[in-house]
Coordinates of C-alpha atoms in Angstrom, one line a residue:
M4 CA 41.4 -12.0 -10.0
Q5 CA 43.1 -9.4 -12.1
Y6 CA 39.9 -8.9 -14.2
Y7 CA 38.0 -8.6 -10.9
H8 CA 40.1 -5.7 -9.8
L9 CA 39.8 -4.0 -13.2
L10 CA 36.0 -4.4 -13.4
M11 CA 35.2 -3.5 -9.8
P12 CA 35.4 0.3 -10.3
Y13 CA 32.9 0.0 -13.2
F14 CA 30.5 -2.1 -11.1
A15 CA 30.9 0.5 -8.3
G16 CA 30.2 3.3 -10.8
L17 CA 27.1 1.5 -12.1
S18 CA 25.8 1.0 -8.6
L19 CA 26.3 4.7 -7.8
F20 CA 24.6 5.7 -11.0
V21 CA 21.6 3.5 -10.2
T22 CA 21.3 5.0 -6.8
L23 CA 21.4 8.6 -8.1
F24 CA 18.9 7.8 -10.8
V25 CA 16.5 6.3 -8.2
F26 CA 17.1 9.4 -6.0
G27 CA 16.1 11.6 -8.9
L28 CA 12.9 9.5 -9.5
W29 CA 12.1 9.8 -5.8
I30 CA 12.5 13.5 -5.8
Y31 CA 10.4 13.9 -9.0
A32 CA 7.6 11.6 -7.6
G33 CA 7.6 13.6 -4.3
L34 CA 7.2 16.9 -6.1
M35 CA 4.2 15.5 -8.1
I36 CA 2.3 14.1 -5.1
K37 CA 0.1 16.6 -3.3
K38 CA -0.3 16.5 0.4
L39 CA -3.9 16.3 1.7
R40 CA -3.1 18.7 4.5
D41 CA -2.2 21.4 1.9
L42 CA -5.3 20.9 -0.2
P43 CA -7.9 23.6 0.2
L44 CA -11.3 23.0 1.8
P45 CA -14.4 23.5 -0.3
E46 CA -15.8 27.0 -0.1
E47 CA -18.5 27.6 2.5
G48 CA -21.9 26.5 1.2
A49 CA -20.5 24.9 -1.9
P50 CA -22.5 21.8 -3.0
L51 CA -20.7 18.5 -2.3
P52 CA -21.4 15.1 -3.9
S53 CA -22.7 12.3 -1.7
V54 CA -20.2 9.8 -0.5
S55 CA -20.5 6.2 0.8
L56 CA -17.7 5.0 3.0
V57 CA -17.3 1.2 3.0
A58 CA -15.1 -0.5 5.5
P59 CA -14.8 -4.3 5.9
A60 CA -13.9 -5.7 9.3
R61 CA -12.9 -9.1 10.5
N62 CA -11.6 -9.7 14.0
E63 CA -10.7 -6.0 14.4
E64 CA -11.7 -5.7 18.1
R65 CA -8.3 -4.1 19.0
N66 CA -8.8 -0.9 16.9
I67 CA -12.4 -1.0 15.5
E68 CA -14.1 1.3 18.0
Q69 CA -11.4 4.1 17.8
A70 CA -11.5 3.9 14.0
V71 CA -15.3 4.0 13.8
R72 CA -15.5 7.0 16.2
S73 CA -12.9 8.8 13.9
L74 CA -15.1 8.0 10.9
L75 CA -18.1 9.6 12.7
K76 CA -16.0 12.8 13.2
L77 CA -15.5 13.2 9.5
D78 CA -16.8 16.7 8.6
Y79 CA -18.9 15.8 5.6
P80 CA -22.6 16.8 5.1
D81 CA -23.8 13.8 2.9
L82 CA -21.8 10.8 4.2
Q83 CA -23.1 7.2 4.5
I84 CA -21.0 4.9 6.5
T85 CA -21.3 1.2 5.8
L86 CA -19.4 -1.2 8.0
V87 CA -19.3 -4.9 6.9
N88 CA -18.6 -7.4 9.6
D89 CA -17.0 -10.2 7.6
R90 CA -17.6 -13.4 9.6
S91 CA -15.7 -12.1 12.7
T92 CA -15.1 -14.6 15.4
D93 CA -14.1 -12.1 18.1
S94 CA -16.2 -9.2 19.5
T95 CA -16.1 -7.1 16.4
G96 CA -19.7 -7.7 15.6
Q97 CA -20.9 -6.8 19.1
I98 CA -18.8 -3.6 19.1
L99 CA -20.3 -2.5 15.8
D100 CA -23.9 -3.3 16.9
R101 CA -23.3 -1.2 20.1
L102 CA -21.9 1.7 18.0
A103 CA -24.8 1.4 15.6
S104 CA -27.3 1.7 18.4
E105 CA -25.5 4.8 19.6
F106 CA -25.1 6.4 16.1
P107 CA -28.1 5.7 13.8
Q108 CA -26.1 7.0 10.8
L109 CA -24.0 3.8 10.9
N110 CA -25.1 1.1 8.5
V111 CA -23.8 -2.2 9.9
V112 CA -23.9 -5.3 7.7
H113 CA -23.1 -8.8 9.0
L114 CA -21.9 -11.5 6.7
T115 CA -22.0 -15.1 7.8
E116 CA -21.0 -16.9 4.6
L117 CA -18.4 -16.6 1.8
P118 CA -19.4 -17.5 -1.7
A119 CA -17.1 -19.8 -3.7
G120 CA -14.6 -18.0 -5.9
W121 CA -14.2 -14.9 -3.7
L122 CA -11.7 -13.7 -1.2
G123 CA -13.4 -12.6 2.0
K124 CA -12.4 -9.0 2.1
N125 CA -13.1 -8.5 -1.6
H126 CA -16.6 -10.0 -1.2
A127 CA -17.2 -7.8 1.9
M128 CA -16.3 -4.6 0.0
Q129 CA -18.4 -5.5 -3.0
H130 CA -21.3 -6.3 -0.8
G131 CA -20.9 -3.1 1.1
A132 CA -20.8 -1.1 -2.1
E133 CA -24.0 -2.7 -3.3
R134 CA -25.7 -1.9 0.1
S135 CA -24.9 1.8 -0.2
G136 CA -25.8 4.5 -2.6
S137 CA -23.9 7.7 -3.5
E138 CA -22.0 9.5 -6.2
W139 CA -18.6 8.5 -4.7
I140 CA -17.4 5.4 -2.7
L141 CA -14.5 5.5 -0.3
F142 CA -13.1 2.1 0.4
T143 CA -11.0 2.0 3.6
D144 CA -9.9 -0.4 6.3
A145 CA -11.5 -0.8 9.6
D146 CA -8.5 0.4 11.6
I147 CA -7.9 3.7 9.9
I148 CA -8.0 7.0 11.8
F149 CA -9.1 10.1 9.8
E150 CA -8.6 13.8 10.5
P151 CA -12.2 15.4 10.2
S152 CA -11.4 17.5 7.1
T153 CA -9.8 14.7 5.1
L154 CA -12.8 13.7 2.9
K155 CA -13.8 17.3 2.1
R156 CA -10.3 18.1 0.9
A157 CA -10.0 14.9 -1.1
I158 CA -13.4 15.4 -2.8
R159 CA -12.7 19.0 -3.8
Y160 CA -9.3 18.0 -5.2
A161 CA -10.8 15.0 -7.2
S162 CA -13.8 17.0 -8.5
E163 CA -11.8 20.0 -9.6
R164 CA -9.2 18.0 -11.4
G165 CA -11.6 15.4 -13.0
V166 CA -10.0 12.5 -11.1
D167 CA -12.0 9.3 -11.2
H168 CA -10.0 7.4 -8.6
L169 CA -8.0 9.0 -5.8
A170 CA -5.7 6.9 -3.6
G171 CA -4.3 8.3 -0.3
A172 CA -1.1 7.1 1.3
P173 CA -1.5 7.0 5.1
D174 CA 0.7 7.9 8.0
T175 CA 1.9 4.5 9.2
K176 CA 2.5 4.3 13.0
M177 CA 4.9 1.6 14.2
P178 CA 5.9 0.9 17.8
S179 CA 9.6 -0.1 17.3
W180 CA 12.6 1.3 15.5
M181 CA 13.0 -1.8 13.3
L182 CA 9.4 -1.5 12.1
K183 CA 9.9 2.2 11.4
C184 CA 13.0 1.4 9.3
F185 CA 10.9 -1.1 7.3
V186 CA 8.2 1.6 6.7
V187 CA 10.8 4.1 5.5
T188 CA 12.2 1.5 3.1
F189 CA 8.8 0.2 2.0
S190 CA 7.4 3.6 1.3
M191 CA 10.3 4.5 -0.9
N192 CA 10.1 1.2 -2.8
F193 CA 6.3 1.4 -3.1
L194 CA 6.5 4.7 -4.9
L195 CA 9.1 3.3 -7.3
F196 CA 7.1 0.1 -7.8
V197 CA 3.9 1.9 -8.8
R198 CA 5.9 4.5 -10.8
A199 CA 4.2 7.4 -9.0
W200 CA 5.4 9.9 -11.5
G201 CA 3.2 8.3 -14.2
I202 CA 0.0 7.8 -12.3
R203 CA -1.7 11.0 -13.5
N204 CA -0.8 10.3 -17.1
P205 CA -3.8 8.5 -18.7
K206 CA -1.5 7.1 -21.4
S207 CA 0.8 5.5 -18.8
S208 CA 0.1 2.0 -17.4
A209 CA 1.4 3.2 -14.0
H210 CA -1.4 2.7 -11.5
V211 CA -1.9 2.7 -7.7
G212 CA -4.4 1.7 -5.1
I213 CA -4.2 1.9 -1.3
G214 CA -6.4 0.0 1.1
A215 CA -6.5 2.8 3.6
F216 CA -8.0 5.3 1.1
N217 CA -9.4 4.3 -2.3
L218 CA -11.9 7.0 -3.3
I219 CA -13.7 6.2 -6.6
R220 CA -16.7 7.6 -8.5
R221 CA -19.6 5.1 -8.3
N222 CA -20.3 5.2 -12.1
V223 CA -16.6 4.3 -12.7
F224 CA -16.7 1.5 -10.0
E225 CA -19.8 0.1 -11.8
K226 CA -18.2 0.4 -15.3
I227 CA -15.1 -1.6 -14.1
E228 CA -17.5 -4.2 -12.6
G229 CA -16.3 -3.5 -9.1
F230 CA -14.3 -6.2 -7.4
R231 CA -15.7 -9.0 -9.6
P232 CA -12.7 -9.0 -12.0
I233 CA -10.3 -9.1 -9.0
R234 CA -12.4 -11.2 -6.6
M235 CA -9.4 -13.6 -6.0
R236 CA -6.7 -10.9 -5.7
P237 CA -5.1 -10.4 -2.2
D238 CA -3.7 -7.2 -3.6
D239 CA -7.2 -5.9 -4.3
D240 CA -6.3 -2.3 -3.5
L241 CA -3.6 -2.1 -6.1
K242 CA -5.5 -4.1 -8.7
L243 CA -8.6 -1.9 -8.3
G244 CA -6.3 0.9 -9.4
K245 CA -5.1 -1.2 -12.4
L246 CA -8.7 -1.8 -13.5
V247 CA -9.3 2.0 -13.4
K248 CA -6.3 2.7 -15.6
L249 CA -7.0 -0.2 -18.0
R250 CA -10.4 1.3 -18.7
G251 CA -8.9 4.7 -19.4
F252 CA -10.1 6.6 -16.4
R253 CA -8.1 9.3 -14.5
Q254 CA -6.2 8.5 -11.4
D255 CA -4.1 10.3 -8.8
L256 CA -2.3 9.8 -5.6
V257 CA -2.1 12.1 -2.6
A258 CA -0.1 11.9 0.7
G259 CA -2.2 11.6 3.8
G260 CA 0.6 12.4 6.2
D261 CA 0.5 15.0 9.0
G262 CA -2.2 13.0 10.7
M263 CA -4.8 13.2 7.9
I264 CA -4.9 9.4 7.4
V265 CA -3.4 7.3 10.1
V266 CA -3.0 3.5 10.5
E267 CA -1.2 1.5 13.1
W268 CA 0.1 -1.0 10.6
Y269 CA 1.6 -3.8 12.8
G270 CA 2.4 -4.2 16.4
S271 CA 5.6 -6.3 16.1
V272 CA 8.1 -7.5 13.4
W273 CA 6.6 -11.0 13.5
E274 CA 3.1 -9.6 13.1
M275 CA 4.2 -7.7 10.1
V276 CA 6.0 -10.8 8.6
R277 CA 2.8 -12.8 9.1
G278 CA 0.6 -10.0 7.8
L279 CA 2.5 -9.6 4.5
E280 CA 2.7 -13.3 3.7
K281 CA -0.6 -13.3 1.8
N282 CA 0.0 -10.6 -0.7
T283 CA 3.8 -10.2 -1.2
Y284 CA 4.0 -12.9 -3.9
A285 CA 0.6 -11.8 -5.3
A286 CA 2.0 -8.3 -6.0
I287 CA 4.3 -9.8 -8.7
D288 CA 1.5 -12.1 -10.1
Y289 CA 3.1 -15.2 -8.5
S290 CA 6.0 -15.0 -10.8
L291 CA 9.1 -16.9 -9.6
P292 CA 11.5 -15.3 -12.2
A293 CA 10.2 -11.8 -11.1
A294 CA 10.9 -12.7 -7.5
V295 CA 14.5 -13.8 -8.3
F296 CA 15.1 -10.7 -10.4
I297 CA 13.8 -8.3 -7.6
T298 CA 15.9 -10.1 -5.0
F299 CA 19.0 -9.9 -7.1
M300 CA 18.5 -6.2 -7.8
M301 CA 17.9 -5.4 -4.1
L302 CA 21.0 -7.4 -2.9
M303 CA 23.2 -6.0 -5.7
F304 CA 22.3 -2.4 -5.3
N305 CA 21.1 -2.1 -1.7
I306 CA 23.2 -4.6 0.2
W307 CA 26.4 -5.2 -1.7
P308 CA 27.7 -1.6 -1.4
Y309 CA 27.8 -1.9 2.4
I310 CA 29.9 -5.1 2.0
A311 CA 32.0 -4.0 -0.9
I312 CA 33.4 -0.9 0.9
F313 CA 35.3 -3.4 3.2
L314 CA 36.4 -5.6 0.3
T315 CA 37.6 -3.0 -2.3
T316 CA 40.3 -0.4 -2.5
G317 CA 41.1 2.7 -4.4
T318 CA 38.5 4.2 -6.8
A319 CA 36.0 1.3 -6.3
R320 CA 36.0 1.9 -2.5
W321 CA 35.4 5.7 -2.9
L322 CA 32.6 5.1 -5.4
Y323 CA 30.9 2.6 -3.0
A324 CA 31.4 5.1 -0.1
A325 CA 29.7 7.7 -2.3
N326 CA 26.9 5.2 -3.0
I327 CA 26.3 4.6 0.7
V328 CA 26.1 8.3 1.3
A329 CA 23.6 8.7 -1.5
L330 CA 21.5 5.8 -0.1
T331 CA 21.6 7.3 3.3
L332 CA 20.4 10.6 2.1
L333 CA 17.7 9.0 0.0
L334 CA 16.4 7.0 3.0
A335 CA 16.7 10.1 5.2
S336 CA 14.4 11.9 2.8
S337 CA 11.9 9.0 3.0
A338 CA 12.1 9.1 6.8
R339 CA 11.3 12.8 6.7
E340 CA 8.3 12.3 4.4
T341 CA 7.0 9.4 6.5
R342 CA 7.6 11.3 9.8
N343 CA 10.0 8.7 11.1
P344 CA 13.4 9.2 12.8
Y345 CA 16.3 10.0 10.5
S346 CA 18.2 7.2 12.2
C347 CA 16.0 4.8 10.2
A348 CA 18.2 5.6 7.2
L349 CA 21.0 3.8 9.0
G350 CA 18.8 0.7 9.3
F351 CA 18.2 0.5 5.5
P352 CA 20.3 -2.7 4.9
L353 CA 18.5 -4.5 7.8
A354 CA 15.1 -3.4 6.3
V355 CA 16.1 -4.6 2.9
L356 CA 17.1 -8.0 4.3
L357 CA 13.9 -8.2 6.2
F358 CA 11.9 -7.5 3.0
V359 CA 13.8 -10.2 1.2
F360 CA 13.0 -12.6 4.0
V361 CA 9.3 -11.6 3.9
Q362 CA 9.2 -12.1 0.1
W363 CA 10.8 -15.6 0.1
R364 CA 8.9 -16.7 3.2
S365 CA 5.7 -15.7 1.3
I366 CA 6.8 -17.7 -1.7
Y367 CA 7.8 -20.7 0.3
L368 CA 4.5 -20.8 2.2
T369 CA 2.5 -20.2 -1.0
Y370 CA 4.0 -23.3 -2.6
R371 CA 4.1 -25.4 0.6
N372 CA 0.4 -24.8 1.3
D373 CA -0.6 -24.7 -2.4
G374 CA -2.0 -21.2 -1.9
I375 CA -2.7 -18.8 1.0
Q376 CA -4.6 -18.9 4.2
W377 CA -6.4 -15.6 4.8
R378 CA -9.2 -14.9 7.2
D379 CA -9.5 -18.5 8.2
T380 CA -10.1 -19.6 4.6
H381 CA -7.7 -21.5 2.2
Y382 CA -7.4 -20.4 -1.4
S383 CA -5.5 -22.6 -3.8
L384 CA -2.6 -21.3 -5.9
K385 CA -4.3 -22.4 -9.0
E386 CA -7.4 -20.3 -8.4
L387 CA -5.3 -17.4 -7.3
R388 CA -3.1 -17.5 -10.4
A389 CA -6.2 -17.8 -12.6
N390 CA -7.4 -14.3 -11.5
K391 CA -4.8 -12.4 -13.5
I392 CA -5.4 -9.0 -15.0

């Protein structure tokens, strides 16, 4: 017990140091990431490359019409929109056909079968890319809402800077305070996980990909063989970015806040828990030691300070108090960037515990079911693990 009291101030100091270090990385990453809203539009009359927008959809009847109508409002002169109905069992297909009859520029593709060795979404995006032709391809989800100038701004930015793959982080709309707390925490951890400060550096292995907005040159997409190398990856968006960096192409990340790229991510906490079960374990390559390490670090540096302040005295307590203040400021900064209430910073410990629950639930279900169930199809853990890059 004596050693415990002697060492506790050092543990508290280490915890504070880690928080301040992370805070510094967060600020640095934020300064490097451009906001789409602030990017200039192309000059009037300037030639623009052709773009094919590819969006897979399966059972998206709740949001599909609103999303498609926002796509049609994109202010871009040479845009092809390919919507892939991936074996939907609800009214998605009928809604898309009705919209296609109303807007001839829509290219609707219906898939009825899934080839062996492919995840449904990955196959749908590959098929959609092959059914469209352009200089650039924008992969997005079927429930994304775009501000009309989004694509013009992104294309000018990527073209002028020689970027081969541009990912855009969306505004994430959530209906409840707890979900907003989770978004605030998730957004901060995502930028740290992908090492956002190193994405532009072609010599860095840091990479990113976001399902809401993955804009890539067609010749680069073909050189990396599209989604074929990652055909069994539930985290296809992130791994598409990894393929780009592995082949030495240039990559960047922009923030699509202020209404430029908007997604209603999940409607309830349980819907979010269910929605993340398929790819949370995949993101760490189905590594149990990595999951244990991540959980330990999150509990030690994100949860323990809130407990330790009641169990310690003297210097240790003051250091833990300073740590909590730093964490609150860090999460308040994330709340501001994600346009969520500052009160979400106070829900940080709850959001961390929720994330840990999501992670270990995903791991448990993956082993219990020997794989994942996604879009009404079962994929074994063996074949998922085999597709490693």
